[in-house]
Amino acid sequence: MPSNRRDFLRTSALAGGALGLGLTRSASAHPAHDAPWTVPEPALLPPRAPKPLRILILGGTGFIGPHQVRYAIERGHKVTLFNRGKTNPGLFPDVEKLQGDRAKGDYESLKGRDWDVVIDNPTTFPRWVRQAAAVLKGHTRQFVFVSTISVYEKNDTSNADESAAVAKTTEPDVEEMRLYGALKALAEDEARKAFGDGTTIIRPGLIVGPGDLSDRFTYWPVRLERGGEVLAPGTPSDPSQVIDARDLSEFIVRCCEDGTTGTFNCTGPRSTLTIAEMLGGIRAAMVTDAYLTFVPADFLAAQKVRPWSDMPVWIPPVGETAGFMRRNIDKAVKAGLTFRPLADTVRATLDFYHAEPAERQAKLRAGLDPAREKEVLALWRAKVAQP
């Protein structure tokens, strides 16, 4: 799989060109491994792992969990899921499922069981890790905690690695998402306290691809597919970083197989990706008449167009956010993190989006609505036209 920017984008451009010439299969004919929750045809399966593992996944039916389950099964591992049984309960009917409510501290179904590895996906609050550890300590050799790149105290330095200071809070027992980064950092500490050298901390950047319901990346493929003039944020050279949920999930499973421990920033691709390259790569994966008009950050701010929410996958790379999209990922790449072509992510994202109900498709959860986008573009053209 491509790991640097050139290969990441070149493969996408080639795929996009093939799409334009009608040389690839239609969206409805994509192989099964492009679908988020299905197991591929045997011919498309990855090689089996050298040793099958007993893997307990806390969560497992949300966004990244199903990708982990699918890949782990493909590799020959035995998977058990632990959750409330309320999110996508029909997924993986042949996988063992144990029920419990972590918000209520209910881990009864895990008692007296042993696993080789435990993967903790949904946790933000330290209490959840502490209570899980009270049951699982001594019953697993490795604990993988999925944290976030938002744990860092500052984002003003480009190429900062895992040694950068993390956020702190004076309210460690307050379970509110306004303290998200600091609480994730405390949850990491709870994992390390309980499992010591057997702890793996994964700090993803923006997770994208099939299964994502936030629409933070989805906005761009959907918008470019619609065509016409597209408002693009900032300058073409502004940096951007994302990680496909499947690449992240497969790296996590491989960390389990290899016994890889430590802390890892997980975003990508390997070398700097600009917003222009990302949007161009998305455009290359489809047939569209879309074209980009870049509007400077100060003008967007004056129009109250917000980075990250109105203009997803973008934050102005200046001042306090100068390094937000420039995190160092060398450690994860050395440990085996790989990246599929951007075109693959785009196609799978669109397939997932177009399979959603019409009312869900009608209202994206991120990005500008068409009328507002048109208004801001008109205001920008008027400003540029002024003598």
Coordinates of C-alpha atoms in Angstrom, one line a residue:
M1 CA 0.0 0.0 0.0
P2 CA 1.3 3.5 -0.7
S3 CA 2.8 5.2 2.3
N4 CA 4.1 8.5 0.8
R5 CA 2.2 11.4 -0.7
R6 CA 3.3 10.8 -4.3
D7 CA 2.1 7.2 -4.3
F8 CA -0.9 8.0 -2.2
L9 CA -2.1 10.6 -4.8
R10 CA -0.6 9.0 -8.0
T11 CA -2.6 5.8 -7.4
S12 CA -5.7 7.9 -6.8
A13 CA -5.2 9.8 -10.0
L14 CA -4.7 6.6 -12.0
A15 CA -7.9 5.2 -10.5
G16 CA -9.7 8.4 -11.2
G17 CA -8.6 8.3 -14.8
A18 CA -9.7 4.8 -15.2
L19 CA -13.1 5.7 -13.8
G20 CA -13.4 8.5 -16.4
L21 CA -12.6 6.1 -19.2
G22 CA -15.1 3.5 -17.9
L23 CA -12.3 1.0 -17.1
T24 CA -13.3 0.2 -13.6
R25 CA -16.4 -1.5 -12.1
S26 CA -19.3 0.7 -11.2
A27 CA -20.0 1.5 -7.5
S28 CA -22.6 -1.3 -7.3
A29 CA -20.0 -3.8 -8.5
H30 CA -17.2 -3.0 -6.0
P31 CA -15.7 -6.0 -4.4
A32 CA -17.1 -7.0 -1.0
H33 CA -14.1 -5.7 0.9
D34 CA -15.2 -2.1 0.0
A35 CA -18.3 -2.6 2.1
P36 CA -17.8 -1.6 5.7
W37 CA -19.3 -4.6 7.5
T38 CA -18.9 -7.6 5.1
V39 CA -16.3 -10.3 4.9
P40 CA -14.7 -10.4 1.4
E41 CA -14.7 -13.3 -1.1
P42 CA -12.1 -15.9 -0.1
A43 CA -9.9 -14.9 -3.0
L44 CA -9.6 -11.4 -1.6
L45 CA -8.9 -12.3 2.0
P46 CA -5.5 -11.2 3.5
P47 CA -3.1 -13.9 4.6
R48 CA -3.8 -15.7 7.9
A49 CA -1.9 -14.6 11.0
P50 CA 0.9 -16.9 12.1
K51 CA -0.9 -17.5 15.4
P52 CA -4.6 -17.0 16.1
L53 CA -5.5 -14.8 19.0
R54 CA -8.4 -14.5 21.4
I55 CA -9.4 -10.8 21.0
L56 CA -11.9 -9.0 23.1
I57 CA -13.2 -5.8 21.6
L58 CA -14.9 -3.3 23.9
G59 CA -17.5 -1.7 21.6
G60 CA -16.9 -3.1 18.2
T61 CA -20.2 -2.2 16.4
G62 CA -19.7 1.6 15.9
F63 CA -17.4 3.1 13.3
I64 CA -13.9 1.6 13.5
G65 CA -15.0 -1.5 15.5
P66 CA -16.6 -3.4 12.6
H67 CA -13.5 -2.9 10.5
Q68 CA -11.4 -4.4 13.3
V69 CA -13.8 -7.3 13.6
R70 CA -13.8 -8.0 9.9
Y71 CA -10.0 -7.8 9.5
A72 CA -9.4 -9.9 12.7
I73 CA -11.7 -12.6 11.4
E74 CA -10.1 -12.6 8.0
R75 CA -6.7 -13.1 9.7
G76 CA -8.0 -16.1 11.6
H77 CA -8.5 -14.6 15.1
K78 CA -11.4 -15.5 17.5
V79 CA -13.3 -12.3 18.4
T80 CA -15.5 -11.5 21.3
L81 CA -17.5 -8.3 21.5
F82 CA -18.6 -6.5 24.7
N83 CA -21.1 -3.7 24.5
R84 CA -24.7 -2.8 25.4
G85 CA -26.1 -4.6 22.4
K86 CA -27.8 -1.4 21.2
T87 CA -25.7 -0.2 18.3
N88 CA -26.0 -2.3 15.1
P89 CA -27.0 -5.4 17.1
G90 CA -27.4 -7.5 14.0
L91 CA -23.8 -7.2 12.9
F92 CA -21.6 -10.3 13.0
P93 CA -24.2 -12.9 14.0
D94 CA -21.5 -15.6 14.3
V95 CA -19.3 -13.6 16.7
E96 CA -19.6 -14.1 20.4
K97 CA -21.3 -11.2 22.1
L98 CA -21.2 -10.3 25.8
Q99 CA -23.4 -7.5 27.2
G100 CA -22.7 -4.9 29.8
D101 CA -23.1 -1.2 30.3
R102 CA -19.8 0.6 31.0
A103 CA -21.6 3.8 32.0
K104 CA -23.1 1.9 34.8
G105 CA -19.9 -0.1 35.6
D106 CA -21.4 -3.4 34.5
Y107 CA -18.7 -5.8 33.6
E108 CA -20.2 -9.0 35.1
S109 CA -20.2 -10.9 31.8
L110 CA -16.4 -10.5 31.5
K111 CA -15.5 -12.0 34.9
G112 CA -13.5 -15.3 34.9
R113 CA -12.6 -15.0 31.2
D114 CA -9.1 -14.7 29.6
W115 CA -8.1 -13.1 26.3
D116 CA -4.8 -12.6 24.6
V117 CA -5.6 -9.0 23.7
V118 CA -8.3 -6.4 24.7
I119 CA -9.1 -3.5 22.4
D120 CA -10.9 -0.5 24.0
N121 CA -12.5 1.5 21.3
P122 CA -15.3 3.8 22.7
T123 CA -13.8 5.1 26.0
T124 CA -13.3 8.8 26.9
F125 CA -13.8 8.7 30.6
P126 CA -11.0 7.4 32.9
R127 CA -13.5 5.7 35.1
W128 CA -14.4 3.3 32.3
V129 CA -10.8 2.2 31.9
R130 CA -10.2 1.9 35.6
Q131 CA -13.3 -0.3 36.1
A132 CA -12.6 -2.4 33.1
A133 CA -9.0 -2.9 34.3
A134 CA -10.3 -4.1 37.7
V135 CA -11.9 -7.1 35.9
L136 CA -9.4 -7.6 33.0
K137 CA -6.0 -7.1 34.8
G138 CA -4.3 -10.5 34.9
H139 CA -6.6 -11.9 32.2
T140 CA -4.9 -10.4 29.1
R141 CA -1.3 -9.8 28.0
Q142 CA -2.0 -6.7 26.0
F143 CA -4.5 -3.8 26.3
V144 CA -5.0 -1.5 23.3
F145 CA -6.5 1.8 24.1
V146 CA -7.8 3.9 21.2
S147 CA -7.2 7.5 22.2
T148 CA -7.1 10.6 20.1
I149 CA -4.6 13.1 18.6
S150 CA -6.7 15.7 20.6
V151 CA -4.9 14.7 23.8
Y152 CA -2.1 17.2 23.2
E153 CA -1.9 20.4 25.2
K154 CA -0.7 22.5 22.3
N155 CA -1.0 22.3 18.5
D156 CA 1.3 25.2 17.6
T157 CA 4.4 23.2 16.6
S158 CA 4.8 21.4 13.3
N159 CA 6.0 17.8 13.3
A160 CA 5.5 17.3 17.1
D161 CA 5.7 13.6 18.1
E162 CA 4.3 11.4 20.9
S163 CA 6.5 13.0 23.5
A164 CA 4.6 16.3 23.3
A165 CA 2.8 17.4 26.5
V166 CA -0.8 16.3 26.9
A167 CA -3.7 18.3 28.1
K168 CA -4.6 18.4 31.8
T169 CA -7.7 19.2 33.8
T170 CA -8.5 20.2 37.4
E171 CA -11.8 18.2 37.0
P172 CA -10.6 14.6 36.5
D173 CA -13.9 13.1 37.7
V174 CA -16.2 15.3 35.5
E175 CA -17.5 13.2 32.7
E176 CA -18.3 15.9 30.1
M177 CA -17.1 16.0 26.5
R178 CA -15.9 19.6 26.9
L179 CA -12.9 18.0 28.6
Y180 CA -12.5 15.5 25.8
G181 CA -8.7 15.7 25.2
A182 CA -7.7 15.9 28.9
L183 CA -10.0 13.0 29.9
K184 CA -8.6 10.9 27.1
A185 CA -5.1 11.6 28.4
L186 CA -6.2 10.5 31.9
A187 CA -7.8 7.4 30.4
E188 CA -4.4 6.6 28.8
D189 CA -2.8 6.9 32.2
E190 CA -5.3 4.5 33.7
A191 CA -4.5 1.9 31.0
R192 CA -0.8 2.3 31.6
K193 CA -1.2 2.0 35.4
A194 CA -3.2 -1.3 35.0
F195 CA -1.4 -3.0 32.2
G196 CA 2.1 -1.5 32.3
D197 CA 4.4 -2.6 29.5
G198 CA 1.5 -4.4 27.9
T199 CA -0.2 -1.2 27.0
T200 CA -0.7 0.1 23.4
I201 CA -2.0 3.7 23.0
I202 CA -3.3 4.6 19.6
R203 CA -3.8 8.3 18.9
P204 CA -5.7 8.7 15.6
G205 CA -6.2 11.9 13.7
L206 CA -9.4 12.5 11.8
I207 CA -10.8 9.0 11.0
V208 CA -12.5 8.8 7.7
G209 CA -14.0 6.3 5.2
P210 CA -17.0 3.9 5.1
G211 CA -19.0 3.9 8.3
D212 CA -18.3 7.5 9.3
L213 CA -21.5 9.3 10.3
S214 CA -19.8 12.7 11.2
D215 CA -19.5 13.7 7.5
R216 CA -16.3 15.6 8.2
F217 CA -14.5 14.0 5.3
T218 CA -17.7 12.8 3.5
Y219 CA -18.6 16.4 2.7
W220 CA -15.9 16.7 0.2
P221 CA -16.5 13.7 -2.0
V222 CA -20.2 14.4 -1.9
R223 CA -19.7 18.1 -2.7
L224 CA -17.2 17.4 -5.5
E225 CA -19.5 14.8 -7.0
R226 CA -22.3 17.3 -7.2
G227 CA -20.0 19.5 -9.4
G228 CA -19.8 23.2 -10.2
E229 CA -17.8 25.8 -8.4
V230 CA -16.6 24.5 -5.0
L231 CA -15.5 26.8 -2.1
A232 CA -12.1 25.5 -0.9
P233 CA -10.6 26.9 2.3
G234 CA -7.4 28.8 2.9
T235 CA -4.5 28.4 0.5
P236 CA -3.7 25.4 -1.7
S237 CA -0.6 24.6 0.4
D238 CA -2.4 24.4 3.8
P239 CA -1.7 20.9 5.3
S240 CA -4.2 18.2 5.9
Q241 CA -4.1 14.8 7.6
V242 CA -6.6 11.9 7.7
I243 CA -6.6 8.2 8.4
D244 CA -8.9 5.7 6.7
A245 CA -10.8 3.7 9.3
R246 CA -9.7 0.5 7.6
D247 CA -6.0 1.4 7.7
L248 CA -6.3 2.3 11.3
S249 CA -8.2 -0.9 12.2
E250 CA -5.8 -3.1 10.4
F251 CA -2.8 -1.4 12.1
I252 CA -4.4 -2.0 15.5
V253 CA -5.0 -5.7 14.7
R254 CA -1.4 -6.1 13.5
C255 CA -0.2 -4.4 16.7
C256 CA -2.1 -7.2 18.5
E257 CA -0.5 -9.9 16.4
D258 CA 3.1 -8.5 16.9
G259 CA 2.7 -7.6 20.5
T260 CA 3.5 -4.0 19.6
T261 CA 3.2 -1.7 22.6
G262 CA 3.9 2.0 23.2
T263 CA 2.2 5.2 22.1
F264 CA 1.5 6.0 18.4
N265 CA 0.2 9.0 16.5
C266 CA -1.9 7.5 13.7
T267 CA -2.9 9.8 10.8
G268 CA -1.6 10.1 7.3
P269 CA -0.3 9.9 4.7
R270 CA 3.4 9.5 5.5
S271 CA 4.5 12.8 4.0
T272 CA 2.7 16.2 4.0
L273 CA -0.6 16.3 2.2
T274 CA -1.9 19.7 1.2
I275 CA -5.6 20.6 1.1
A276 CA -5.3 21.1 -2.6
E277 CA -3.8 17.7 -3.1
M278 CA -6.5 16.1 -1.0
L279 CA -9.3 17.8 -2.9
G280 CA -7.6 17.2 -6.2
G281 CA -7.2 13.5 -5.3
I282 CA -10.9 13.3 -4.4
R283 CA -11.9 14.9 -7.6
A284 CA -9.6 12.5 -9.6
A285 CA -11.6 9.5 -8.2
M286 CA -14.8 10.5 -10.0
V287 CA -16.2 12.0 -13.1
T288 CA -17.3 15.5 -12.3
D289 CA -17.2 19.1 -13.6
A290 CA -16.3 20.4 -10.2
Y291 CA -13.6 23.1 -9.9
L292 CA -12.1 24.7 -6.8
T293 CA -12.1 28.4 -5.7
F294 CA -9.8 28.9 -2.8
V295 CA -10.9 31.6 -0.3
P296 CA -8.5 33.0 2.3
A297 CA -8.9 32.1 5.9
D298 CA -9.3 35.7 7.0
F299 CA -12.2 36.3 4.6
L300 CA -13.9 33.0 5.7
A301 CA -13.5 34.1 9.4
A302 CA -15.1 37.5 8.6
Q303 CA -18.1 35.6 7.0
K304 CA -18.3 33.3 10.1
V305 CA -17.4 30.2 8.0
R306 CA -15.8 28.0 10.6
P307 CA -12.8 25.7 10.1
W308 CA -13.3 22.0 10.8
S309 CA -17.1 22.2 10.9
D310 CA -18.1 24.4 7.9
M311 CA -14.8 23.6 6.1
P312 CA -14.0 20.1 7.2
V313 CA -10.5 18.6 7.3
W314 CA -9.0 22.1 7.5
I315 CA -7.7 24.4 10.2
P316 CA -5.6 27.5 9.4
P317 CA -2.0 26.4 9.9
V318 CA -1.0 29.5 11.9
G319 CA -0.6 30.4 15.6
E320 CA -2.1 28.0 18.0
T321 CA -3.1 25.6 15.3
A322 CA 0.0 25.7 13.2
G323 CA 0.8 22.1 13.9
F324 CA -2.7 20.6 14.2
M325 CA -2.5 19.0 10.7
R326 CA 1.3 18.3 10.9
R327 CA 1.7 15.6 13.6
N328 CA 4.7 13.4 13.3
I329 CA 3.7 9.8 12.6
D330 CA 7.1 8.2 12.0
K331 CA 6.8 5.9 14.9
A332 CA 3.6 4.4 13.7
V333 CA 4.9 4.0 10.1
K334 CA 8.0 2.2 11.4
A335 CA 5.7 -0.1 13.4
G336 CA 3.7 -1.0 10.2
L337 CA 1.0 1.7 9.6
T338 CA 0.1 1.7 5.9
F339 CA -2.2 3.8 3.8
R340 CA -4.5 2.7 1.0
P341 CA -4.9 5.0 -2.1
L342 CA -7.1 8.1 -1.5
A343 CA -9.3 7.0 -4.4
D344 CA -10.2 3.8 -2.5
T345 CA -11.2 5.9 0.5
V346 CA -13.3 8.2 -1.7
R347 CA -15.1 5.4 -3.5
A348 CA -15.9 3.5 -0.3
T349 CA -17.0 6.7 1.4
L350 CA -19.4 7.5 -1.4
D351 CA -20.7 3.9 -1.6
F352 CA -21.5 4.1 2.1
Y353 CA -23.1 7.6 1.8
H354 CA -25.3 6.6 -1.2
A355 CA -26.5 3.5 0.7
E356 CA -27.8 5.6 3.5
P357 CA -31.5 6.6 3.7
A358 CA -32.6 9.5 1.6
E359 CA -33.3 11.7 4.6
R360 CA -29.9 11.0 6.0
Q361 CA -28.2 11.9 2.7
A362 CA -30.2 15.1 2.4
K363 CA -28.6 16.7 5.4
L364 CA -24.8 16.4 5.9
R365 CA -23.6 16.8 9.5
A366 CA -20.6 18.9 8.4
G367 CA -19.8 21.4 5.7
L368 CA -21.7 24.4 4.2
D369 CA -25.1 24.0 2.8
P370 CA -25.4 24.8 -0.9
A371 CA -27.1 28.2 -0.4
R372 CA -24.6 29.4 2.1
E373 CA -21.6 28.2 -0.1
K374 CA -23.0 30.1 -3.1
E375 CA -23.5 33.2 -1.0
V376 CA -19.9 33.2 0.3
L377 CA -18.5 32.6 -3.1
A378 CA -20.5 35.5 -4.5
L379 CA -19.2 37.8 -1.7
W380 CA -15.6 36.7 -2.4
R381 CA -15.9 37.3 -6.2
A382 CA -17.3 40.8 -5.4
K383 CA -14.4 41.5 -3.1
V384 CA -11.8 40.3 -5.7
A385 CA -13.6 42.4 -8.4
Q386 CA -13.2 45.6 -6.4
P387 CA -10.6 48.1 -7.9

